[in-house]
Coordinates of C-alpha atoms and ligand atoms in Angstrom, one line a residue:
V1459 CA 0.0 0.0 0.0
T1460 CA 1.4 3.4 -1.0
T1461 CA 0.6 5.9 1.7
H1462 CA 0.6 9.6 1.4
R1463 CA 3.8 9.7 3.5
D1464 CA 5.5 7.8 0.8
N1465 CA 4.3 10.3 -1.8
A1466 CA 5.0 13.3 0.4
A1467 CA 8.6 12.2 0.7
H1468 CA 9.0 13.1 -2.9
V1469 CA 7.4 16.6 -2.7
A1470 CA 8.0 17.8 0.8
P1471 CA 11.5 18.6 2.1
T1472 CA 10.8 16.7 5.3
V1473 CA 8.0 14.5 6.5
G1474 CA 7.2 15.0 10.1
E1475 CA 4.8 13.9 12.7
G1476 CA 2.7 17.0 12.6
V1477 CA -0.5 18.0 10.8
F1478 CA -0.3 17.2 7.0
G1479 CA 2.8 15.2 7.8
L1480 CA 4.8 18.3 8.3
D1481 CA 7.2 19.1 11.1
A1482 CA 7.1 22.9 11.2
T1483 CA 7.6 24.3 14.7
V1484 CA 5.2 26.8 16.1
A1485 CA 7.8 29.5 16.0
E1486 CA 8.5 29.1 12.2
A1487 CA 5.0 28.2 10.9
R1488 CA 3.2 30.9 9.1
I1489 CA -0.1 29.0 9.7
I1490 CA -1.1 28.1 13.2
L1491 CA -4.0 25.8 13.8
I1492 CA -5.5 25.7 17.3
S1493 CA -7.3 22.5 18.4
A1494 CA -10.5 23.3 20.3
P1495 CA -12.1 19.9 21.1
W1496 CA -14.9 21.6 22.9
E1497 CA -18.3 19.9 22.9
T1498 CA -20.4 21.1 25.8
T1499 CA -23.9 22.1 24.6
T1500 CA -24.4 19.8 21.6
S1501 CA -28.0 18.9 21.5
Y1502 CA -28.3 15.9 19.1
G1503 CA -25.4 13.8 17.7
R1504 CA -22.1 13.8 19.5
G1505 CA -18.5 13.3 18.7
T1506 CA -17.1 16.7 17.5
A1507 CA -14.8 16.8 20.5
K1508 CA -12.8 14.2 18.5
G1509 CA -12.8 16.4 15.4
P1510 CA -9.3 18.0 15.8
A1511 CA -7.5 14.7 16.4
A1512 CA -9.4 13.0 13.5
I1513 CA -8.6 15.8 11.1
R1514 CA -5.0 15.8 12.1
A1515 CA -4.8 12.0 11.5
A1516 CA -6.6 12.3 8.2
S1517 CA -4.5 15.2 7.1
V1518 CA -1.4 13.1 6.3
Q1519 CA -3.4 11.7 3.3
V1520 CA -3.9 15.1 1.7
D1521 CA -1.6 15.8 -1.2
L1522 CA 0.5 18.8 -0.5
F1523 CA 0.4 20.0 -4.1
D1524 CA -3.0 21.6 -4.8
V1525 CA -3.6 22.0 -8.5
E1526 CA -5.5 25.2 -7.9
L1527 CA -3.7 26.8 -5.0
G1528 CA -0.1 25.5 -5.4
E1529 CA 1.9 24.5 -2.3
P1530 CA 0.4 26.2 0.8
Y1531 CA 2.5 23.9 3.0
L1532 CA 5.7 25.7 2.1
E1533 CA 4.6 28.5 4.5
G1534 CA 4.8 26.0 7.4
I1535 CA 1.7 24.7 9.1
A1536 CA 1.7 23.8 12.8
M1537 CA -1.2 22.5 14.9
L1538 CA -1.4 23.2 18.6
G1539 CA -2.9 20.4 20.7
P1540 CA -5.5 21.3 23.3
S1541 CA -4.1 22.3 26.7
A1542 CA -4.6 19.8 29.6
E1543 CA -6.8 22.5 31.3
L1544 CA -9.0 22.8 28.2
E1545 CA -9.5 19.0 28.1
R1546 CA -10.3 18.9 31.8
R1547 CA -12.7 21.8 31.7
A1548 CA -14.4 20.5 28.6
A1549 CA -15.0 17.1 30.2
S1550 CA -16.4 18.5 33.4
A1551 CA -18.6 21.0 31.6
R1552 CA -19.9 18.3 29.4
R1553 CA -21.1 16.2 32.4
D1554 CA -22.9 19.2 33.8
A1555 CA -24.4 20.1 30.4
L1556 CA -25.8 16.5 30.0
E1557 CA -27.6 17.0 33.3
V1558 CA -29.1 20.2 32.1
I1559 CA -30.1 18.8 28.7
A1560 CA -31.7 15.8 30.4
A1561 CA -33.8 18.0 32.6
F1562 CA -34.9 20.0 29.6
D1563 CA -35.8 16.9 27.7
S1564 CA -38.0 15.6 30.6
D1565 CA -39.5 18.9 31.5
E1566 CA -37.9 18.8 34.9
P1567 CA -36.6 21.9 36.8
V1568 CA -33.2 23.0 35.4
P1569 CA -30.3 22.2 37.8
R1570 CA -29.2 25.7 38.4
G1571 CA -25.7 24.9 39.8
A1572 CA -24.9 22.7 36.8
L1573 CA -26.1 25.3 34.3
E1574 CA -24.0 28.0 36.0
R1575 CA -20.9 25.8 35.9
V1576 CA -21.4 25.2 32.2
N1577 CA -21.8 28.9 31.5
D1578 CA -18.7 29.7 33.6
A1579 CA -16.8 27.1 31.5
S1580 CA -17.9 28.7 28.3
R1581 CA -16.7 32.1 29.6
W1582 CA -13.3 30.5 30.5
L1583 CA -13.1 29.0 27.0
D1584 CA -13.8 32.3 25.3
A1585 CA -11.1 34.1 27.2
H1586 CA -8.6 31.2 26.7
L1587 CA -9.2 31.0 22.9
E1588 CA -9.4 34.8 22.4
G1589 CA -6.0 35.0 24.1
L1590 CA -4.4 32.3 22.0
V1591 CA -5.8 33.5 18.7
G1592 CA -4.8 37.1 19.5
E1593 CA -1.3 36.0 20.4
H1594 CA -0.6 34.0 17.2
A1595 CA -2.5 36.2 14.8
E1596 CA 0.2 38.9 15.3
R1597 CA 2.5 36.9 12.9
A1598 CA 0.6 34.0 11.5
L1599 CA -2.6 33.0 9.8
V1600 CA -4.7 31.4 12.5
G1601 CA -7.4 28.7 12.1
V1602 CA -9.4 27.3 15.0
I1603 CA -10.4 23.7 14.7
G1604 CA -13.5 22.7 16.7
G1605 CA -15.2 21.2 18.4
D1606 CA -18.8 22.6 18.3
H1607 CA -19.5 25.9 16.6
S1608 CA -19.4 27.8 19.9
V1609 CA -15.6 28.0 19.6
A1610 CA -16.0 30.4 16.6
Y1611 CA -17.1 33.3 18.9
A1612 CA -13.7 33.9 20.6
S1613 CA -11.8 33.4 17.4
I1614 CA -13.9 36.0 15.6
A1615 CA -13.8 38.4 18.5
A1616 CA -10.0 38.2 18.6
Q1617 CA -9.7 38.8 14.8
A1618 CA -12.2 41.7 14.9
E1619 CA -10.1 43.3 17.6
R1620 CA -7.2 43.3 15.2
V1621 CA -9.2 44.1 12.1
P1622 CA -12.1 46.3 12.9
G1623 CA -14.9 46.2 10.3
L1624 CA -14.4 42.5 9.7
G1625 CA -17.1 40.6 7.8
V1626 CA -17.8 37.0 8.6
L1627 CA -18.6 34.5 5.9
Q1628 CA -20.5 31.6 7.6
F1629 CA -21.0 28.3 5.9
D1630 CA -23.7 26.5 7.9
A1631 CA -26.9 24.6 7.7
H1632 CA -28.2 26.6 10.6
A1633 CA -28.3 30.3 11.3
D1634 CA -27.0 29.8 14.9
L1635 CA -28.9 33.0 15.8
R1636 CA -30.9 31.8 18.8
V1637 CA -30.8 34.2 21.7
A1638 CA -29.9 31.4 24.0
Y1639 CA -30.5 27.7 23.8
Q1640 CA -31.5 25.6 26.8
G1641 CA -30.1 28.4 29.0
F1642 CA -26.6 28.0 27.8
V1643 CA -24.8 31.3 27.1
G1644 CA -22.2 29.6 25.0
S1645 CA -24.4 27.4 23.0
H1646 CA -23.4 26.4 19.4
A1647 CA -27.0 27.4 18.4
S1648 CA -26.6 31.0 19.5
V1649 CA -23.0 31.7 18.5
F1650 CA -23.9 34.0 15.7
H1651 CA -26.4 35.9 17.8
R1652 CA -23.3 36.9 19.9
V1653 CA -21.1 37.4 16.9
A1654 CA -23.6 39.8 15.3
R1655 CA -23.5 41.9 18.4
L1656 CA -19.7 42.4 18.3
E1657 CA -19.2 46.0 17.6
K1658 CA -16.1 45.5 15.4
V1659 CA -17.8 42.9 13.2
S1660 CA -19.5 44.9 10.4
K1661 CA -21.4 42.1 8.7
V1662 CA -22.3 38.4 8.8
V1663 CA -23.1 36.6 5.5
N1664 CA -24.3 33.1 5.7
V1665 CA -24.6 30.5 3.0
G1666 CA -26.2 27.1 3.0
V1667 CA -28.7 27.9 5.8
R1668 CA -31.7 25.6 5.5
D1669 CA -32.8 24.9 9.1
L1670 CA -33.9 28.0 11.0
C1671 CA -36.6 29.0 13.4
R1672 CA -39.0 32.0 13.0
Q1673 CA -37.0 34.1 15.5
E1674 CA -33.8 33.6 13.6
H1675 CA -35.6 34.4 10.3
D1676 CA -36.9 37.6 11.9
A1677 CA -33.5 38.4 13.3
I1678 CA -32.0 38.3 9.8
K1679 CA -34.9 40.4 8.3
G1680 CA -34.7 42.9 11.1
S1681 CA -30.9 43.2 11.1
D1682 CA -30.9 46.1 8.6
G1683 CA -28.5 44.3 6.3
R1684 CA -26.1 43.5 9.1
I1685 CA -26.9 39.8 8.6
V1686 CA -27.4 38.6 5.0
A1687 CA -28.5 35.1 4.4
F1688 CA -28.0 33.2 1.1
L1689 CA -30.6 30.6 2.0
D1690 CA -30.1 27.1 0.6
A1691 CA -33.6 27.0 -0.8
D1692 CA -33.0 30.3 -2.7
M1693 CA -29.7 29.1 -4.1
A1694 CA -31.3 25.8 -5.2
R1695 CA -34.2 27.7 -6.9
S1696 CA -31.8 29.9 -8.9
R1697 CA -29.8 26.9 -9.9
S1698 CA -33.0 25.2 -11.1
A1699 CA -33.9 28.3 -13.1
G1700 CA -30.6 28.0 -14.9
A1701 CA -28.5 30.6 -13.1
P1702 CA -24.8 29.7 -13.1
F1703 CA -23.5 29.0 -9.6
L1704 CA -20.5 31.3 -10.3
A1705 CA -22.9 34.3 -10.4
T1706 CA -24.3 33.3 -7.0
A1707 CA -20.8 32.9 -5.6
K1708 CA -19.9 36.4 -6.8
Q1709 CA -23.0 37.8 -5.1
V1710 CA -21.9 36.2 -1.8
A1711 CA -18.4 37.7 -2.2
E1712 CA -19.8 41.1 -3.0
A1713 CA -22.0 41.1 0.1
L1714 CA -18.8 41.0 2.2
P1715 CA -16.5 43.9 3.3
R1716 CA -12.8 43.8 2.3
D1717 CA -11.6 41.9 5.3
V1718 CA -13.3 38.5 5.7
Y1719 CA -13.2 35.8 8.4
V1720 CA -14.5 32.4 7.3
S1721 CA -16.5 30.4 9.8
F1722 CA -17.0 26.9 8.3
D1723 CA -19.5 24.7 10.0
I1724 CA -19.1 21.4 8.1
D1725 CA -22.8 20.9 8.1
G1726 CA -23.1 23.7 5.6
L1727 CA -22.0 21.1 3.1
D1728 CA -24.3 18.3 1.7
P1729 CA -24.5 15.7 4.4
S1730 CA -23.0 13.1 2.1
L1731 CA -19.7 15.0 2.8
C1732 CA -20.2 15.0 6.6
P1733 CA -22.6 12.1 7.5
H1734 CA -21.6 12.0 11.2
T1735 CA -21.8 15.7 12.0
G1736 CA -24.1 16.4 15.0
T1737 CA -27.1 18.0 13.3
P1738 CA -27.1 17.1 9.6
V1739 CA -29.7 18.6 7.3
P1740 CA -30.6 17.5 3.7
G1741 CA -29.5 19.9 1.0
G1742 CA -26.5 22.1 1.4
L1743 CA -23.5 23.0 -0.7
S1744 CA -21.6 20.6 -2.9
W1745 CA -17.8 20.5 -2.5
H1746 CA -17.3 22.5 -5.7
Q1747 CA -19.9 25.1 -4.8
A1748 CA -18.2 25.7 -1.5
M1749 CA -14.9 26.1 -3.4
A1750 CA -16.5 28.4 -5.9
V1751 CA -17.7 30.7 -3.0
L1752 CA -14.2 30.8 -1.4
G1753 CA -12.6 31.3 -4.9
A1754 CA -15.0 34.2 -5.6
V1755 CA -14.1 35.8 -2.3
V1756 CA -10.4 35.6 -3.2
S1757 CA -10.7 36.7 -6.8
S1758 CA -12.7 39.7 -5.8
G1759 CA -9.7 41.0 -4.0
R1760 CA -11.0 40.5 -0.5
R1761 CA -8.6 39.3 2.2
I1762 CA -9.3 36.2 4.4
V1763 CA -7.8 37.2 7.8
G1764 CA -8.6 34.0 9.7
F1765 CA -11.0 31.1 9.9
D1766 CA -12.5 28.2 11.9
L1767 CA -13.6 24.7 10.9
C1768 CA -16.2 23.2 13.2
E1769 CA -18.7 20.4 13.9
V1770 CA -16.6 17.7 12.2
A1771 CA -17.3 14.4 13.9
P1772 CA -15.5 11.2 12.9
G1773 CA -17.6 8.1 12.2
P1774 CA -17.3 4.8 14.1
A1775 CA -13.8 3.4 14.2
G1776 CA -12.3 2.9 10.7
D1777 CA -14.7 5.3 9.0
E1778 CA -12.4 8.2 8.1
W1779 CA -14.7 9.9 5.5
D1780 CA -15.8 12.9 7.6
A1781 CA -12.3 13.7 8.7
N1782 CA -10.9 13.1 5.2
V1783 CA -13.3 15.7 3.7
A1784 CA -12.5 18.0 6.6
A1785 CA -8.7 17.7 6.2
R1786 CA -9.0 18.5 2.5
L1787 CA -11.3 21.4 3.3
L1788 CA -8.8 22.6 5.9
Y1789 CA -6.0 22.6 3.3
K1790 CA -8.2 24.5 0.9
L1791 CA -9.1 27.1 3.6
I1792 CA -5.4 27.6 4.2
G1793 CA -4.6 27.9 0.5
Y1794 CA -7.4 30.4 -0.2
A1795 CA -6.5 32.5 2.8
L1796 CA -2.8 32.6 1.7
A1797 CA -3.8 33.4 -1.9
S1798 CA -6.0 36.3 -0.6
R1799 CA -3.2 37.7 1.5
A1800 CA -0.5 37.4 -1.3
T1801 CA -1.8 40.3 -3.3
Ligands
MN2345 MN1 -23.2 26.2 13.2

């Protein structure tokens, strides 16, 4: 069996133990990936806490030469593992959250102590991630690898602090605009409600949304253009009517300001590309449609300043498909971001 590591030996100067089979140190890497295996408030399927490790393992299969984007790895890519403290806090918040969710599901009184501990843990995570992203973003392109989508908040907040007026391009099946979900302040389902309230974020543009409640729909409509949704149903209808997808991709790009942060919830893609994600929804973007949107952002002259990739959940042992797709998507996100910053 020929493995990628065998192939990589011919194209990469060294084949290391790190992400994508590279061995760049944190000090020399121009791309820093931050593992955030946080999965506290997930309401349905579980497993995204294992996302960063699964993506890292799958990444050694990704060819380092990309026919479209060249050789992004030459800039050096390093992935930080989660701190022991993050893992400890994630596990204990998860136990408390399960107690809260169980009470909700059975209409019993919410255990206040447990709920408050989960919310404290979310606040700790936000401060922890915001510090890490801010520190590394000074000299590197930073990507946060979830974990559930709640980890995006701190990453976006840190980047908006550096780049005021930042726009956020959100790939997602859900709007994540709920005011709060089951009492959790840091719920994955309310992350964009919080992001949209960040003063230094000028706009949120979401694509692929196809599962939203009335309050979220009203929030988009009442946002005065601050939140723009390219709903999956609308995009599908224009495709059926014969509109080229490239035109839609350009519209998405043009809805964004010059500086763009990409928040990629894997469930924005067709579920055939992420069958084990926690809350899959039929429909969604194909691989090439997602690439067309990213490509349109870059070719329009906009700059991708940072990103996250969330809600990837590996399948049962031996099923690497979700992580395989995610590792390739991660390499593309890095490549598009570098291309956008090169001009
Ligand atoms: Mn999401």
